[in-house]
Coordinates of C-alpha atoms in Angstrom, one line a residue:
Chain C
M102 CA -42.1 -126.2 56.6
S103 CA -44.0 -124.7 59.4
L104 CA -46.9 -126.1 61.4
K105 CA -49.2 -124.0 59.3
S106 CA -48.1 -125.6 56.0
F107 CA -48.2 -129.1 57.5
H108 CA -51.7 -128.4 58.9
V109 CA -52.9 -127.3 55.4
F110 CA -51.5 -130.6 54.0
F111 CA -53.1 -132.6 56.8
I112 CA -56.6 -131.0 56.2
V113 CA -56.4 -131.7 52.5
S114 CA -55.5 -135.3 53.3
A115 CA -58.4 -135.5 55.8
F116 CA -60.8 -134.0 53.2
L117 CA -59.7 -136.7 50.6
L118 CA -60.2 -139.4 53.3
S119 CA -63.7 -138.1 54.1
V120 CA -64.7 -138.1 50.4
F121 CA -63.3 -141.6 50.0
L122 CA -65.1 -142.9 53.2
G123 CA -68.4 -141.3 52.0
G124 CA -68.1 -143.0 48.6
W125 CA -67.1 -146.3 50.2
S126 CA -70.0 -146.3 52.6
L127 CA -72.6 -145.3 50.0
N128 CA -71.2 -148.0 47.7
E129 CA -71.6 -150.5 50.4
Y130 CA -75.2 -149.4 50.9
V131 CA -76.0 -149.4 47.2
T132 CA -74.3 -152.7 46.2
G133 CA -75.6 -155.0 48.9
S134 CA -75.7 -154.2 52.6
K135 CA -78.8 -151.9 52.4
R136 CA -78.0 -151.1 56.1
L137 CA -79.1 -147.7 57.3
G138 CA -75.8 -147.4 59.2
D139 CA -73.8 -147.4 55.9
L140 CA -76.1 -144.8 54.4
I141 CA -75.8 -142.5 57.5
L142 CA -72.0 -143.0 57.7
G143 CA -71.7 -142.1 54.0
L144 CA -73.7 -138.9 54.3
I145 CA -72.0 -137.8 57.5
S146 CA -68.6 -138.3 55.8
L147 CA -69.6 -136.2 52.8
V148 CA -70.9 -133.5 55.2
G149 CA -67.6 -133.8 57.1
A150 CA -65.7 -133.3 53.9
L151 CA -67.6 -130.1 53.3
G152 CA -66.9 -129.0 56.9
L153 CA -63.2 -129.6 56.4
L154 CA -63.3 -127.3 53.3
V155 CA -65.0 -124.6 55.3
Y156 CA -62.6 -125.0 58.2
G157 CA -59.7 -124.8 55.7
R158 CA -60.8 -121.5 54.5
Y159 CA -61.3 -120.2 58.0
F160 CA -57.9 -121.4 59.0
L161 CA -56.1 -119.8 56.1
K162 CA -57.9 -116.5 56.9
K163 CA -57.1 -116.7 60.6
L164 CA -53.4 -117.4 60.2
K165 CA -52.8 -115.2 57.1
N166 CA -50.1 -113.3 59.0
I167 CA -48.0 -116.5 59.9
D168 CA -45.3 -117.7 57.5
Y169 CA -45.5 -121.0 55.6
F170 CA -41.8 -121.7 56.4
Chain V
M297 CA -23.2 -119.8 77.1
D298 CA -26.2 -119.3 74.8
I299 CA -27.0 -121.9 72.3
P300 CA -27.5 -120.2 68.9
Y301 CA -30.5 -120.6 66.7
T302 CA -33.0 -121.8 69.4
V303 CA -35.3 -119.0 68.4
M304 CA -34.1 -117.3 65.2
P305 CA -33.6 -119.4 62.1
R306 CA -30.1 -120.1 60.7
R307 CA -29.5 -118.1 57.5
D308 CA -28.3 -121.2 55.5
T309 CA -31.1 -123.7 56.5
G310 CA -33.8 -121.1 57.2
L311 CA -34.8 -123.2 60.3
Y312 CA -34.2 -122.9 64.0
N313 CA -32.5 -126.0 65.6
A314 CA -35.6 -127.8 66.9
K315 CA -37.4 -127.5 63.7
L316 CA -34.5 -128.9 61.7
G317 CA -34.2 -131.7 64.3
I318 CA -37.9 -132.7 64.2
W319 CA -37.9 -132.8 60.4
L320 CA -34.9 -135.1 60.4
F321 CA -36.7 -137.3 63.0
L322 CA -39.9 -137.3 61.0
A323 CA -37.9 -138.4 57.9
S324 CA -36.7 -141.4 59.9
E325 CA -40.3 -142.1 61.0
V326 CA -41.5 -142.0 57.4
M327 CA -39.0 -144.7 56.6
L328 CA -40.2 -146.8 59.6
F329 CA -43.9 -146.6 58.7
G330 CA -43.1 -146.7 55.0
A331 CA -41.5 -150.1 55.6
L332 CA -44.6 -151.4 57.4
F333 CA -46.9 -150.0 54.8
S334 CA -44.8 -151.7 52.1
S335 CA -44.9 -155.0 54.0
Y336 CA -48.7 -154.7 54.2
I337 CA -49.0 -154.1 50.5
L338 CA -46.7 -157.0 49.6
L339 CA -48.4 -159.4 52.0
R340 CA -51.8 -158.4 50.6
V341 CA -51.0 -158.6 46.9
G342 CA -49.1 -161.8 47.5
S343 CA -52.1 -163.6 49.1
Y344 CA -54.3 -165.9 47.2
P345 CA -57.3 -164.2 45.5
G346 CA -60.3 -163.9 47.8
V347 CA -58.4 -165.0 50.9
W348 CA -57.5 -161.7 52.5
P349 CA -59.9 -161.1 55.4
H350 CA -62.6 -158.4 55.2
G351 CA -65.0 -157.0 57.7
L352 CA -63.0 -157.9 60.8
L353 CA -62.9 -154.3 62.1
N354 CA -65.6 -152.0 63.2
V355 CA -65.8 -149.1 60.6
P356 CA -67.9 -146.7 62.7
V357 CA -65.6 -147.0 65.7
G358 CA -62.6 -146.5 63.5
T359 CA -64.3 -143.4 62.0
V360 CA -64.9 -141.9 65.4
N361 CA -61.3 -142.4 66.3
T362 CA -60.3 -140.7 63.0
L363 CA -62.6 -137.8 63.9
V364 CA -61.0 -137.6 67.3
L365 CA -57.5 -137.3 65.8
I366 CA -58.6 -134.7 63.2
C367 CA -60.0 -132.6 66.1
S368 CA -56.8 -133.0 68.0
S369 CA -54.8 -131.7 65.0
V370 CA -57.1 -128.7 64.8
T371 CA -56.7 -127.9 68.5
V372 CA -52.9 -128.3 68.4
V373 CA -52.5 -125.8 65.6
L374 CA -55.0 -123.4 67.1
G375 CA -53.2 -123.6 70.4
W376 CA -49.9 -122.6 68.7
A377 CA -51.7 -119.8 66.9
A378 CA -52.9 -118.5 70.3
L379 CA -49.4 -118.4 71.5
K380 CA -48.3 -116.5 68.4
A381 CA -51.0 -114.0 69.3
N382 CA -49.6 -113.8 72.9
Q383 CA -52.8 -115.5 74.4
F384 CA -51.3 -118.0 76.8
A385 CA -54.5 -118.7 78.7
K386 CA -56.3 -119.5 75.5
Y387 CA -53.5 -121.8 74.5
R388 CA -53.8 -123.7 77.8
K389 CA -57.5 -124.3 77.3
I390 CA -57.2 -125.4 73.6
Q391 CA -54.3 -127.7 74.2
A392 CA -56.1 -129.4 77.1
I393 CA -58.6 -130.5 74.4
T394 CA -55.7 -132.0 72.4
L395 CA -54.7 -134.0 75.4
A396 CA -58.3 -135.1 76.1
C397 CA -58.5 -136.2 72.4
A398 CA -55.3 -138.3 72.8
G399 CA -56.8 -140.0 75.8
M400 CA -60.0 -140.6 74.0
F401 CA -58.2 -142.1 71.1
C402 CA -56.3 -144.5 73.4
C403 CA -59.5 -145.5 75.2
I404 CA -61.3 -146.3 71.9
K405 CA -58.3 -148.2 70.6
S406 CA -58.2 -150.2 73.8
Y407 CA -61.8 -151.1 73.4
E408 CA -61.1 -152.3 69.8
Y409 CA -58.2 -154.4 71.0
Y410 CA -60.3 -155.9 73.9
D411 CA -63.0 -156.8 71.3
K412 CA -60.5 -158.7 69.3
F413 CA -59.0 -160.5 72.3
T414 CA -62.4 -161.7 73.4
H415 CA -63.5 -162.8 69.9
Y416 CA -62.9 -166.5 69.4
E417 CA -62.9 -169.0 66.6
V418 CA -63.6 -172.5 68.0
I419 CA -63.0 -175.5 65.7
L420 CA -64.8 -178.6 67.0
K421 CA -63.6 -182.1 66.5
D422 CA -66.6 -182.9 64.3
G423 CA -65.5 -180.0 61.9
R424 CA -68.1 -177.4 62.9
V425 CA -66.8 -173.9 63.5
I426 CA -68.2 -171.5 66.1
D427 CA -67.3 -167.9 65.8
G428 CA -68.2 -165.3 68.4
H429 CA -67.4 -163.5 71.6
L430 CA -66.4 -165.3 74.8
V431 CA -69.0 -165.1 77.4
E432 CA -67.3 -167.2 80.1
K433 CA -64.9 -170.0 80.8
V434 CA -66.5 -172.6 83.1
G435 CA -64.2 -174.3 85.6
G436 CA -60.6 -175.2 85.2
G437 CA -57.8 -172.7 85.6
Q438 CA -56.1 -174.4 88.5
L439 CA -52.4 -175.1 88.5
V440 CA -51.3 -178.7 88.3
D441 CA -47.6 -179.5 88.1
G442 CA -47.0 -175.9 87.1
R443 CA -49.4 -176.0 84.2
R444 CA -52.8 -174.2 84.1
Q445 CA -55.6 -176.6 83.4
P446 CA -58.0 -175.8 80.6
P447 CA -61.6 -175.0 81.4
E448 CA -64.3 -177.7 81.5
A449 CA -66.4 -175.7 79.0
I450 CA -66.5 -172.4 77.2
V451 CA -69.5 -170.3 76.5
I452 CA -69.5 -168.3 73.1
H453 CA -72.1 -165.9 71.8
G454 CA -71.9 -166.1 68.1
V455 CA -72.8 -168.1 65.0
E456 CA -72.2 -171.7 63.9
F457 CA -70.8 -172.7 60.6
P458 CA -71.5 -176.2 59.2
A459 CA -68.8 -179.0 59.2
D460 CA -67.8 -178.3 55.6
A461 CA -67.6 -174.5 56.1
K462 CA -63.9 -174.4 57.0
A463 CA -62.9 -176.5 54.1
A464 CA -64.8 -174.1 51.8
G465 CA -63.1 -171.2 53.5
M466 CA -66.3 -169.7 54.9
A467 CA -65.5 -169.4 58.5
K468 CA -61.9 -168.5 58.0
V469 CA -62.2 -165.8 55.3
P470 CA -65.4 -163.9 54.7
L471 CA -66.6 -164.1 58.3
I472 CA -69.9 -163.0 59.6
H473 CA -70.0 -159.5 58.1
N474 CA -69.5 -160.7 54.6
L475 CA -71.8 -163.6 54.9
E476 CA -74.5 -161.2 56.2
K477 CA -73.8 -158.9 53.3
A478 CA -74.0 -161.7 50.8
S479 CA -77.2 -163.2 52.2
G480 CA -78.8 -159.8 52.8
H481 CA -80.0 -160.6 56.3
H482 CA -78.6 -160.8 59.9
L483 CA -77.2 -164.2 60.9
E484 CA -78.7 -165.5 64.0
H485 CA -76.4 -165.1 67.0
K486 CA -76.9 -167.4 70.0
E487 CA -75.0 -168.8 73.0
F488 CA -73.1 -172.0 72.7
R489 CA -71.9 -173.9 75.7
I490 CA -69.0 -176.0 74.3
P491 CA -67.3 -178.8 76.4
W492 CA -63.6 -178.4 76.2
S493 CA -63.2 -182.1 75.3
D494 CA -65.2 -181.4 72.0
T495 CA -62.8 -178.7 70.8
K496 CA -60.0 -179.2 68.4
K497 CA -58.7 -175.6 68.3
V498 CA -59.7 -172.5 70.3
Q499 CA -58.1 -169.3 69.3
N500 CA -58.9 -165.6 69.8
Y501 CA -58.4 -162.9 67.2
G502 CA -55.1 -161.8 68.5
P503 CA -52.0 -161.1 66.3
W504 CA -51.3 -164.8 66.1
H505 CA -54.6 -165.6 64.4
N506 CA -53.7 -164.6 60.8
T507 CA -51.3 -162.4 58.8
Y508 CA -53.8 -159.6 58.5
L509 CA -54.3 -159.4 62.3
A510 CA -50.5 -159.7 62.8
I511 CA -49.9 -156.6 60.7
Y512 CA -53.0 -154.8 62.0
F513 CA -51.7 -155.1 65.6
T514 CA -48.2 -154.2 64.6
M515 CA -49.1 -151.1 62.8
T516 CA -51.8 -149.8 65.0
G517 CA -49.8 -150.7 68.1
L518 CA -46.8 -148.8 66.9
H519 CA -49.0 -145.9 66.0
A520 CA -50.7 -146.0 69.5
L521 CA -47.2 -145.9 71.1
H522 CA -46.5 -142.7 69.0
V523 CA -49.8 -141.2 70.2
I524 CA -48.9 -141.9 73.8
G525 CA -45.4 -140.5 73.3
G526 CA -46.7 -137.4 71.6
A527 CA -49.3 -136.8 74.3
L528 CA -46.6 -137.1 77.0
V529 CA -44.5 -134.5 75.3
I530 CA -47.4 -132.2 74.6
G531 CA -48.6 -132.7 78.2
W532 CA -45.1 -131.9 79.6
I533 CA -44.9 -128.7 77.6
W534 CA -48.4 -127.8 78.5
G535 CA -47.9 -128.5 82.3
P536 CA -44.5 -128.4 84.0
G537 CA -42.7 -127.0 80.9
A538 CA -45.0 -124.0 80.7
A539 CA -42.7 -122.0 83.1
M540 CA -40.6 -121.2 80.0
W541 CA -43.4 -119.0 78.7
K542 CA -42.4 -116.3 81.3
S543 CA -38.6 -116.5 80.7
D544 CA -38.4 -117.2 77.0
P545 CA -41.8 -117.0 75.2
E546 CA -40.5 -117.3 71.7
R547 CA -38.6 -120.4 72.4
Y548 CA -41.6 -121.9 74.2
T549 CA -43.8 -121.1 71.2
N550 CA -41.2 -123.0 69.0
R551 CA -41.4 -126.0 71.3
V552 CA -45.2 -126.0 70.9
E553 CA -44.8 -125.8 67.1
V554 CA -42.3 -128.7 67.1
S555 CA -44.6 -130.9 69.2
G556 CA -47.4 -130.0 66.9
L557 CA -45.4 -131.1 63.9
F558 CA -44.9 -134.5 65.5
W559 CA -48.6 -134.7 66.4
H560 CA -49.6 -133.9 62.8
F561 CA -47.3 -136.6 61.5
V562 CA -48.9 -139.2 63.9
D563 CA -52.3 -138.1 62.8
L564 CA -51.3 -138.3 59.1
V565 CA -50.2 -141.8 59.6
W566 CA -53.6 -142.7 60.9
I567 CA -55.2 -141.0 57.9
F568 CA -53.4 -143.6 55.8
L569 CA -53.9 -146.5 58.2
F570 CA -57.6 -146.1 58.6
P571 CA -58.6 -146.7 54.9
I572 CA -56.1 -149.5 54.2
L573 CA -56.9 -151.5 57.4
Y574 CA -60.6 -150.8 57.8
L575 CA -62.0 -150.1 54.4
L576 CA -60.0 -151.7 51.6

């Protein structure tokens, strides 16, 4: 497996973490804390997840000539 | 004598030497961290319900550190791609950002450790518990018969729990964050000057404080050592080792790829560490 493949796997994992962190923070905000920090962190995480998706597409396009193995 | 397969892959494995080597090494690393993750899970599910500590770590700080590591993974792979495109100068610039990210991660982690080592739980002889950060130790500290004398008093900035709090598990388990969450308002923090003679137990939030912190320091400490090791290797390839680019560019590019694979593994470990230690 080349660095390219491992990077794709890593970005997918980071995307899932971002979604999870977004959900966790918003849940904290909704279920009790009502702290603005939790709301902001949740929203930033979800935007970050979207950013990772966009970056993933850019990366695959940029490195299309490099092997996966 | 030339060593075979330093650049071209072997026909049977489909890999060049260094790539085969790094994947074998990473397999052993998976077992090492896998054992620690398993230990964490077993300790956690084996604890009494409601006893596992929550809210001890600063989530925004941990999030920033996660972001720093994700950025470093992006730069490490873009640096390698620059070499593949024969753009050495671009690689040097991009990889410098990777090294800066590694340094930033270590600084932030050090800050988190410092915060824990200056965070104290003080149990008084009358049963009250004071939880907060150490402001200063007053007096004491001199050596008498080879033993360091305790301070006359300690000053803590934090909150006070009533005498029955510890028995009810309040001070030990949910801590300030959870009490604030439950009550819906910020607990009042103030400064307490506590004479040493009034204290029964004074302990900071180091790895000796409880099982959670023991495994937190073990796992994040081991991970930080990997970050430092990876940064040293990447830094050597980026700096003194860069001379190889002129003599054997393909082999040099392979070295960058192999160091990048290790770096990705280290970052991936953090992607799993962050949610289990900070969020769950």
